[in-house]
Structure formats: C-alpha cells, structure tokens
Amino acid sequence: QKEVEQNSGPLSVPEGAIASLNCTYSDRVSQSFFWYRQYSGKSPELIMSIYSNGDKEDGRFTAQLNKASQYVSLLIRDSQPSDSATYLCAVNMLKAGGTSYGKLTFGQGTILTVHP
Amino acid sequence: DGGITQSPKYLFRKEGQNVTLSCEQNLNHDAMYWYRQDPGQGLRLIYYSQIVNDFQKGDIAEGYSVSREKKESFPLTVTSAQKNPTAFYLCASSPTRGYEQFFGPGTRLTVL
C-alpha cells in the first residue's frame, strides 16, 4: 500500500481557473507536508510547506491541511500556462515513538496542464 | 550564492564501468539525499545521510554506494552491479532531517 497517494492526472484546466491538487497519506501522526513543482526535465522546486491544520496562502498558492482526514491539497488560483508542471506531494512521516524517519515520502506526482 | 551543485549535468557510461556523481552544498545543511527518477515516474530514495560519516540505505540502494566524509559533500557511485542505471539522479539537502528538502539541478546518466 502506497503511503502517499496523488492522482497522476493529467489535470487540465483553462487559464485563469483554479487548479486543485490533492494528496492523501496513510500515517496519522505525520507532521510536516510539502508541495514541490517540477518542470519537465528539471529538478523539483519547493513551493509550499504546511505544518498545522488549516490553510496557508502564498501568492496564488494555498495549501490546505486536514490531519483528521489525512489529506493535504494545493490550490492554484488564476492558473497560468507557466504553472503547467508535475506537482509532488511530500510528507515527513513519524515513527511510533514520534521521532522522524529522517526522510520525506513522496507521492508519484500530478501532471497539471493549463491551456490558454 | 548558496545552493546545491551537481556535476556533471550529463554523463555517459559504458556497461561494466563504475561512475561517481558529485553533489556539493554550501547551505550548511546537515542532511543530504540521493534520489533516482525514471521517465514519467516519481522519486525513489537511494541513500541518505543525516550526519557526517553516517548514512542509511533508502528504498533502492542495491548497486549504489555513497560516502559522507564532509558535511558539504555526498558523492554517489553507480557501480556495475546496478542493472539499469540510466536515469535522472537528484541530490537534495535539508537543514534538519525529515524537513523541507532543496534539490540540486540533477545529473542525467545514460549507459551506452
């Protein structure tokens, strides 16, 4: 069973629309959650970090975390063609005693296409 | 400029040869990581290190080796035992283990 799951897409949205990317995780005690953007042929770039329940906004990006339901989402408002990329969700999972494994678990990524 | 550098950007290797990929960071990060990414696939963890002179195997360590003699450097050797080494290799570092990671530009390895 995968520990971090994302819809692989592709997710296609028109320019100016809201793109909604979702991620679910299996470990109830996970504490830290990250969204990365990866353009084709390039390395991943960290775009959002979220640590507590609720919303966190940064420009056109909003991360939403719901630990009770074990999901984290990324909303991109006013989507632009330059937002077309693969978006990776990553989770810092904890051991039973509450210590970190010292690594992130990544989802497979969602391909987003924003068309003019 | 602070950041993570990887070299070379492109690397071609003949079957049966070992090759070493370089990863250097000047961010003073404690933890460093190596990932492999195949076309259309996610990231798979090869090795990681949380402190100098210590490292742990990731999910796909077979056929790879690493060293961490300096905080700034975490080279990866792809040995001839790796059956299918052609891939995009990514190095990352983190200020604290298990927290946000920052990636280098990657090395694209092709076995001829």
PDB file of C-alpha atoms in Angstrom:
ATOM      1  CA  GLN A   1       0.000   0.000   0.000  1.00  0.00           C
ATOM      2  CA  LYS A   2       1.369   3.378  -1.026  1.00  0.00           C
ATOM      3  CA  GLU A   3       1.953   5.761   1.844  1.00  0.00           C
ATOM      4  CA  VAL A   4       1.412   8.995  -0.091  1.00  0.00           C
ATOM      5  CA  GLU A   5      -1.063   8.983  -2.956  1.00  0.00           C
ATOM      6  CA  GLN A   6      -1.801  11.530  -5.638  1.00  0.00           C
ATOM      7  CA  ASN A   7      -3.925  11.370  -8.759  1.00  0.00           C
ATOM      8  CA  SER A   8      -1.445  11.112 -11.611  1.00  0.00           C
ATOM      9  CA  GLY A   9      -3.650  13.183 -13.895  1.00  0.00           C
ATOM     10  CA  PRO A  10      -3.165  14.792 -16.195  1.00  0.00           C
ATOM     11  CA  LEU A  11      -5.298  17.557 -14.728  1.00  0.00           C
ATOM     12  CA  SER A  12      -6.227  20.068 -17.385  1.00  0.00           C
ATOM     13  CA  VAL A  13      -7.611  23.498 -16.504  1.00  0.00           C
ATOM     14  CA  PRO A  14      -8.198  26.637 -18.560  1.00  0.00           C
ATOM     15  CA  GLU A  15      -6.095  29.728 -17.995  1.00  0.00           C
ATOM     16  CA  GLY A  16      -7.458  31.826 -15.132  1.00  0.00           C
ATOM     17  CA  ALA A  17      -9.213  28.914 -13.415  1.00  0.00           C
ATOM     18  CA  ILE A  18      -8.448  27.371 -10.034  1.00  0.00           C
ATOM     19  CA  ALA A  19      -6.398  24.185 -10.146  1.00  0.00           C
ATOM     20  CA  SER A  20      -6.951  21.815  -7.229  1.00  0.00           C
ATOM     21  CA  LEU A  21      -4.350  19.155  -6.476  1.00  0.00           C
ATOM     22  CA  ASN A  22      -4.942  16.544  -3.800  1.00  0.00           C
ATOM     23  CA  CYS A  23      -2.763  14.246  -1.744  1.00  0.00           C
ATOM     24  CA  THR A  24      -3.661  11.622   0.848  1.00  0.00           C
ATOM     25  CA  TYR A  25      -1.297   9.937   3.260  1.00  0.00           C
ATOM     26  CA  SER A  26      -1.517   6.824   5.374  1.00  0.00           C
ATOM     27  CA  ASP A  27       0.322   7.823   8.562  1.00  0.00           C
ATOM     28  CA  ARG A  28      -1.903   9.561  11.111  1.00  0.00           C
ATOM     29  CA  VAL A  29       0.981  11.097  13.040  1.00  0.00           C
ATOM     30  CA  SER A  30       2.684  12.832  10.105  1.00  0.00           C
ATOM     31  CA  GLN A  31       3.644  16.383  10.993  1.00  0.00           C
ATOM     32  CA  SER A  32       5.170  18.144   8.012  1.00  0.00           C
ATOM     33  CA  PHE A  33       3.842  18.421   4.487  1.00  0.00           C
ATOM     34  CA  PHE A  34       5.388  19.887   1.375  1.00  0.00           C
ATOM     35  CA  TRP A  35       4.460  20.662  -2.204  1.00  0.00           C
ATOM     36  CA  TYR A  36       7.058  20.678  -4.946  1.00  0.00           C
ATOM     37  CA  ARG A  37       6.757  21.792  -8.562  1.00  0.00           C
ATOM     38  CA  GLN A  38       8.796  20.007 -11.221  1.00  0.00           C
ATOM     39  CA  TYR A  39       9.022  21.279 -14.765  1.00  0.00           C
ATOM     40  CA  SER A  40       9.793  18.728 -17.450  1.00  0.00           C
ATOM     41  CA  GLY A  41      13.492  17.854 -17.438  1.00  0.00           C
ATOM     42  CA  LYS A  42      14.199  19.942 -14.327  1.00  0.00           C
ATOM     43  CA  SER A  43      14.619  19.232 -10.632  1.00  0.00           C
ATOM     44  CA  PRO A  44      11.800  19.694  -8.072  1.00  0.00           C
ATOM     45  CA  GLU A  45      11.348  23.127  -6.516  1.00  0.00           C
ATOM     46  CA  LEU A  46       9.787  23.606  -3.078  1.00  0.00           C
ATOM     47  CA  ILE A  47       6.740  25.880  -3.348  1.00  0.00           C
ATOM     48  CA  MET A  48       4.798  25.336  -0.101  1.00  0.00           C
ATOM     49  CA  SER A  49       5.309  23.920   3.382  1.00  0.00           C
ATOM     50  CA  ILE A  50       2.474  23.371   5.860  1.00  0.00           C
ATOM     51  CA  TYR A  51       2.659  22.040   9.389  1.00  0.00           C
ATOM     52  CA  SER A  52      -0.701  22.682  11.060  1.00  0.00           C
ATOM     53  CA  ASN A  53      -4.339  22.172  10.180  1.00  0.00           C
ATOM     54  CA  GLY A  54      -5.988  24.798   8.053  1.00  0.00           C
ATOM     55  CA  ASP A  55      -4.974  26.970   5.135  1.00  0.00           C
ATOM     56  CA  LYS A  56      -1.679  28.596   4.288  1.00  0.00           C
ATOM     57  CA  GLU A  57      -1.562  31.143   1.495  1.00  0.00           C
ATOM     58  CA  ASP A  58       1.424  32.342  -0.512  1.00  0.00           C
ATOM     59  CA  GLY A  59       0.570  34.481  -3.509  1.00  0.00           C
ATOM     60  CA  ARG A  60      -1.598  32.456  -5.891  1.00  0.00           C
ATOM     61  CA  PHE A  61      -0.916  29.240  -3.958  1.00  0.00           C
ATOM     62  CA  THR A  62      -2.926  27.934  -1.000  1.00  0.00           C
ATOM     63  CA  ALA A  63      -2.074  24.748   0.847  1.00  0.00           C
ATOM     64  CA  GLN A  64      -4.813  23.111   2.884  1.00  0.00           C
ATOM     65  CA  LEU A  65      -4.165  20.507   5.562  1.00  0.00           C
ATOM     66  CA  ASN A  66      -6.699  18.264   7.279  1.00  0.00           C
ATOM     67  CA  LYS A  67      -4.918  15.838   9.585  1.00  0.00           C
ATOM     68  CA  ALA A  68      -8.114  14.146  10.753  1.00  0.00           C
ATOM     69  CA  SER A  69      -8.950  13.170   7.184  1.00  0.00           C
ATOM     70  CA  GLN A  70      -5.285  12.686   6.270  1.00  0.00           C
ATOM     71  CA  TYR A  71      -5.185  14.836   3.209  1.00  0.00           C
ATOM     72  CA  VAL A  72      -3.334  17.875   2.035  1.00  0.00           C
ATOM     73  CA  SER A  73      -4.243  19.882  -1.029  1.00  0.00           C
ATOM     74  CA  LEU A  74      -2.768  22.647  -3.143  1.00  0.00           C
ATOM     75  CA  LEU A  75      -4.933  25.273  -4.821  1.00  0.00           C
ATOM     76  CA  ILE A  76      -3.532  27.436  -7.586  1.00  0.00           C
ATOM     77  CA  ARG A  77      -5.649  30.496  -8.282  1.00  0.00           C
ATOM     78  CA  ASP A  78      -5.631  32.321 -11.614  1.00  0.00           C
ATOM     79  CA  SER A  79      -3.765  29.429 -13.236  1.00  0.00           C
ATOM     80  CA  GLN A  80      -1.262  30.379 -15.905  1.00  0.00           C
ATOM     81  CA  PRO A  81       0.286  28.268 -18.687  1.00  0.00           C
ATOM     82  CA  SER A  82       3.579  28.662 -16.815  1.00  0.00           C
ATOM     83  CA  ASP A  83       2.040  26.635 -13.971  1.00  0.00           C
ATOM     84  CA  SER A  84       1.993  23.569 -16.249  1.00  0.00           C
ATOM     85  CA  ALA A  85       4.244  21.077 -14.471  1.00  0.00           C
ATOM     86  CA  THR A  86       4.218  17.995 -12.271  1.00  0.00           C
ATOM     87  CA  TYR A  87       3.328  18.699  -8.644  1.00  0.00           C
ATOM     88  CA  LEU A  88       4.776  16.419  -6.000  1.00  0.00           C
ATOM     89  CA  CYS A  89       3.376  15.997  -2.503  1.00  0.00           C
ATOM     90  CA  ALA A  90       5.845  15.011   0.235  1.00  0.00           C
ATOM     91  CA  VAL A  91       5.242  14.002   3.841  1.00  0.00           C
ATOM     92  CA  ASN A  92       7.542  13.709   6.833  1.00  0.00           C
ATOM     93  CA  MET A  93       6.257  10.550   8.465  1.00  0.00           C
ATOM     94  CA  LEU A  94       6.994   9.717  12.080  1.00  0.00           C
ATOM     95  CA  LYS A  95       7.821   6.506  13.860  1.00  0.00           C
ATOM     96  CA  ALA A  96       5.544   5.132  16.584  1.00  0.00           C
ATOM     97  CA  GLY A  97       7.541   6.956  19.245  1.00  0.00           C
ATOM     98  CA  GLY A  98       7.133  10.288  17.470  1.00  0.00           C
ATOM     99  CA  THR A  99      10.605  10.618  16.005  1.00  0.00           C
ATOM    100  CA  SER A 100      11.165  11.260  12.332  1.00  0.00           C
ATOM    101  CA  TYR A 101      12.453   8.657   9.911  1.00  0.00           C
ATOM    102  CA  GLY A 102      14.751  11.411   8.738  1.00  0.00           C
ATOM    103  CA  LYS A 103      13.397  11.440   5.216  1.00  0.00           C
ATOM    104  CA  LEU A 104      10.387  12.528   3.202  1.00  0.00           C
ATOM    105  CA  THR A 105       7.952  10.201   1.469  1.00  0.00           C
ATOM    106  CA  PHE A 106       6.944  11.484  -1.958  1.00  0.00           C
ATOM    107  CA  GLY A 107       3.816  10.829  -3.952  1.00  0.00           C
ATOM    108  CA  GLN A 108       4.037   9.930  -7.623  1.00  0.00           C
ATOM    109  CA  GLY A 109       3.060  13.448  -8.674  1.00  0.00           C
ATOM    110  CA  THR A 110       0.133  15.032 -10.534  1.00  0.00           C
ATOM    111  CA  ILE A 111       0.674  16.426 -14.012  1.00  0.00           C
ATOM    112  CA  LEU A 112      -1.049  19.790 -14.409  1.00  0.00           C
ATOM    113  CA  THR A 113      -1.698  21.346 -17.799  1.00  0.00           C
ATOM    114  CA  VAL A 114      -3.030  24.899 -18.029  1.00  0.00           C
ATOM    115  CA  HIS A 115      -4.320  25.664 -21.526  1.00  0.00           C
ATOM    116  CA  PRO A 116      -4.791  29.186 -22.903  1.00  0.00           C
TER     117      PRO A 116
ATOM    118  CA  ASP B   1      25.429  32.169  -3.962  1.00  0.00           C
ATOM    119  CA  GLY B   2      24.178  29.458  -1.642  1.00  0.00           C
ATOM    120  CA  GLY B   3      22.900  26.303  -3.197  1.00  0.00           C
ATOM    121  CA  ILE B   4      23.369  22.726  -4.250  1.00  0.00           C
ATOM    122  CA  THR B   5      25.528  21.814  -7.198  1.00  0.00           C
ATOM    123  CA  GLN B   6      25.656  18.545  -9.067  1.00  0.00           C
ATOM    124  CA  SER B   7      28.146  17.541 -11.675  1.00  0.00           C
ATOM    125  CA  PRO B   8      28.285  16.615 -14.395  1.00  0.00           C
ATOM    126  CA  LYS B   9      24.925  17.611 -15.895  1.00  0.00           C
ATOM    127  CA  TYR B  10      25.089  14.783 -18.434  1.00  0.00           C
ATOM    128  CA  LEU B  11      27.110  11.582 -18.088  1.00  0.00           C
ATOM    129  CA  PHE B  12      27.568   8.703 -20.458  1.00  0.00           C
ATOM    130  CA  ARG B  13      28.914   5.401 -19.260  1.00  0.00           C
ATOM    131  CA  LYS B  14      29.743   2.113 -20.859  1.00  0.00           C
ATOM    132  CA  GLU B  15      28.293  -1.027 -19.378  1.00  0.00           C
ATOM    133  CA  GLY B  16      30.517  -2.524 -16.702  1.00  0.00           C
ATOM    134  CA  GLN B  17      32.011   0.790 -15.594  1.00  0.00           C
ATOM    135  CA  ASN B  18      31.606   2.442 -12.228  1.00  0.00           C
ATOM    136  CA  VAL B  19      30.851   6.150 -12.244  1.00  0.00           C
ATOM    137  CA  THR B  20      30.704   8.752  -9.465  1.00  0.00           C
ATOM    138  CA  LEU B  21      28.206  11.609  -9.370  1.00  0.00           C
ATOM    139  CA  SER B  22      29.139  14.705  -7.420  1.00  0.00           C
ATOM    140  CA  CYS B  23      26.866  16.627  -5.029  1.00  0.00           C
ATOM    141  CA  GLU B  24      28.052  19.676  -3.082  1.00  0.00           C
ATOM    142  CA  GLN B  25      26.091  22.112  -0.917  1.00  0.00           C
ATOM    143  CA  ASN B  26      27.120  25.346   0.798  1.00  0.00           C
ATOM    144  CA  LEU B  27      23.879  25.787   2.752  1.00  0.00           C
ATOM    145  CA  ASN B  28      25.336  24.290   5.948  1.00  0.00           C
ATOM    146  CA  HIS B  29      22.636  21.625   5.846  1.00  0.00           C
ATOM    147  CA  ASP B  30      23.072  18.539   8.000  1.00  0.00           C
ATOM    148  CA  ALA B  31      21.105  16.041   5.908  1.00  0.00           C
ATOM    149  CA  MET B  32      21.693  15.031   2.293  1.00  0.00           C
ATOM    150  CA  TYR B  33      19.817  12.674  -0.002  1.00  0.00           C
ATOM    151  CA  TRP B  34      20.137  10.893  -3.341  1.00  0.00           C
ATOM    152  CA  TYR B  35      17.104  10.079  -5.499  1.00  0.00           C
ATOM    153  CA  ARG B  36      16.610   8.383  -8.800  1.00  0.00           C
ATOM    154  CA  GLN B  37      13.836   9.396 -11.216  1.00  0.00           C
ATOM    155  CA  ASP B  38      12.889   7.390 -14.293  1.00  0.00           C
ATOM    156  CA  PRO B  39      10.822   8.910 -17.127  1.00  0.00           C
ATOM    157  CA  GLY B  40       7.244   9.559 -16.039  1.00  0.00           C
ATOM    158  CA  GLN B  41       7.943   8.208 -12.579  1.00  0.00           C
ATOM    159  CA  GLY B  42       8.218   9.608  -9.088  1.00  0.00           C
ATOM    160  CA  LEU B  43      11.306   9.949  -6.913  1.00  0.00           C
ATOM    161  CA  ARG B  44      12.909   6.876  -5.414  1.00  0.00           C
ATOM    162  CA  LEU B  45      15.302   7.254  -2.485  1.00  0.00           C
ATOM    163  CA  ILE B  46      18.711   5.632  -2.928  1.00  0.00           C
ATOM    164  CA  TYR B  47      20.715   6.721   0.133  1.00  0.00           C
ATOM    165  CA  TYR B  48      20.539   9.445   2.736  1.00  0.00           C
ATOM    166  CA  SER B  49      22.836  10.871   5.358  1.00  0.00           C
ATOM    167  CA  GLN B  50      21.889  12.834   8.444  1.00  0.00           C
ATOM    168  CA  ILE B  51      25.399  13.465   9.716  1.00  0.00           C
ATOM    169  CA  VAL B  52      28.992  13.234   8.570  1.00  0.00           C
ATOM    170  CA  ASN B  53      30.410   9.688   8.429  1.00  0.00           C
ATOM    171  CA  ASP B  54      26.954   8.131   8.659  1.00  0.00           C
ATOM    172  CA  PHE B  55      24.402   7.180   6.003  1.00  0.00           C
ATOM    173  CA  GLN B  56      21.387   4.914   5.575  1.00  0.00           C
ATOM    174  CA  LYS B  57      20.052   2.861   2.684  1.00  0.00           C
ATOM    175  CA  GLY B  58      16.919   4.055   1.012  1.00  0.00           C
ATOM    176  CA  ASP B  59      14.438   2.030  -0.981  1.00  0.00           C
ATOM    177  CA  ILE B  60      16.709   1.121  -3.910  1.00  0.00           C
ATOM    178  CA  ALA B  61      20.298   1.057  -2.582  1.00  0.00           C
ATOM    179  CA  GLU B  62      21.445  -2.080  -4.420  1.00  0.00           C
ATOM    180  CA  GLY B  63      24.158  -1.307  -6.959  1.00  0.00           C
ATOM    181  CA  TYR B  64      24.949   2.106  -5.439  1.00  0.00           C
ATOM    182  CA  SER B  65      27.405   3.330  -2.822  1.00  0.00           C
ATOM    183  CA  VAL B  66      27.937   6.658  -1.052  1.00  0.00           C
ATOM    184  CA  SER B  67      30.294   8.387   1.357  1.00  0.00           C
ATOM    185  CA  ARG B  68      29.897  11.386   3.643  1.00  0.00           C
ATOM    186  CA  GLU B  69      33.362  12.480   4.678  1.00  0.00           C
ATOM    187  CA  LYS B  70      32.499  16.185   4.692  1.00  0.00           C
ATOM    188  CA  LYS B  71      29.306  17.985   5.602  1.00  0.00           C
ATOM    189  CA  GLU B  72      29.239  19.736   2.225  1.00  0.00           C
ATOM    190  CA  SER B  73      29.716  16.686   0.020  1.00  0.00           C
ATOM    191  CA  PHE B  74      27.748  13.488  -0.634  1.00  0.00           C
ATOM    192  CA  PRO B  75      29.034  11.684  -3.755  1.00  0.00           C
ATOM    193  CA  LEU B  76      27.131   8.766  -5.254  1.00  0.00           C
ATOM    194  CA  THR B  77      28.853   5.895  -7.052  1.00  0.00           C
ATOM    195  CA  VAL B  78      26.835   3.900  -9.535  1.00  0.00           C
ATOM    196  CA  THR B  79      28.520   0.529  -9.723  1.00  0.00           C
ATOM    197  CA  SER B  80      28.500  -2.058 -12.469  1.00  0.00           C
ATOM    198  CA  ALA B  81      26.189  -4.114 -10.250  1.00  0.00           C
ATOM    199  CA  GLN B  82      23.331  -1.666 -10.926  1.00  0.00           C
ATOM    200  CA  LYS B  83      21.313  -3.448 -13.604  1.00  0.00           C
ATOM    201  CA  ASN B  84      19.568  -0.492 -15.187  1.00  0.00           C
ATOM    202  CA  PRO B  85      21.372   2.716 -14.226  1.00  0.00           C
ATOM    203  CA  THR B  86      20.086   5.000 -16.981  1.00  0.00           C
ATOM    204  CA  ALA B  87      18.042   7.627 -15.111  1.00  0.00           C
ATOM    205  CA  PHE B  88      17.893  11.191 -13.801  1.00  0.00           C
ATOM    206  CA  TYR B  89      19.759  11.429 -10.472  1.00  0.00           C
ATOM    207  CA  LEU B  90      18.804  14.111  -7.976  1.00  0.00           C
ATOM    208  CA  CYS B  91      20.664  15.208  -4.883  1.00  0.00           C
ATOM    209  CA  ALA B  92      18.903  17.131  -2.113  1.00  0.00           C
ATOM    210  CA  SER B  93      19.786  18.614   1.247  1.00  0.00           C
ATOM    211  CA  SER B  94      17.807  19.569   4.319  1.00  0.00           C
ATOM    212  CA  PRO B  95      18.647  21.755   7.318  1.00  0.00           C
ATOM    213  CA  THR B  96      17.014  19.240   9.627  1.00  0.00           C
ATOM    214  CA  ARG B  97      16.327  15.599   8.959  1.00  0.00           C
ATOM    215  CA  GLY B  98      12.809  14.957   7.787  1.00  0.00           C
ATOM    216  CA  TYR B  99      12.055  18.555   6.933  1.00  0.00           C
ATOM    217  CA  GLU B 100      11.966  20.531   3.719  1.00  0.00           C
ATOM    218  CA  GLN B 101      14.486  19.407   1.135  1.00  0.00           C
ATOM    219  CA  PHE B 102      16.120  21.521  -1.531  1.00  0.00           C
ATOM    220  CA  PHE B 103      17.216  19.887  -4.753  1.00  0.00           C
ATOM    221  CA  GLY B 104      20.227  20.293  -6.975  1.00  0.00           C
ATOM    222  CA  PRO B 105      19.826  20.550 -10.767  1.00  0.00           C
ATOM    223  CA  GLY B 106      20.354  16.815 -11.313  1.00  0.00           C
ATOM    224  CA  THR B 107      22.633  14.558 -13.360  1.00  0.00           C
ATOM    225  CA  ARG B 108      21.286  12.652 -16.321  1.00  0.00           C
ATOM    226  CA  LEU B 109      23.132   9.329 -16.636  1.00  0.00           C
ATOM    227  CA  THR B 110      22.976   7.257 -19.782  1.00  0.00           C
ATOM    228  CA  VAL B 111      24.523   3.831 -20.098  1.00  0.00           C
ATOM    229  CA  LEU B 112      25.593   3.011 -23.626  1.00  0.00           C
TER     230      LEU B 112
END
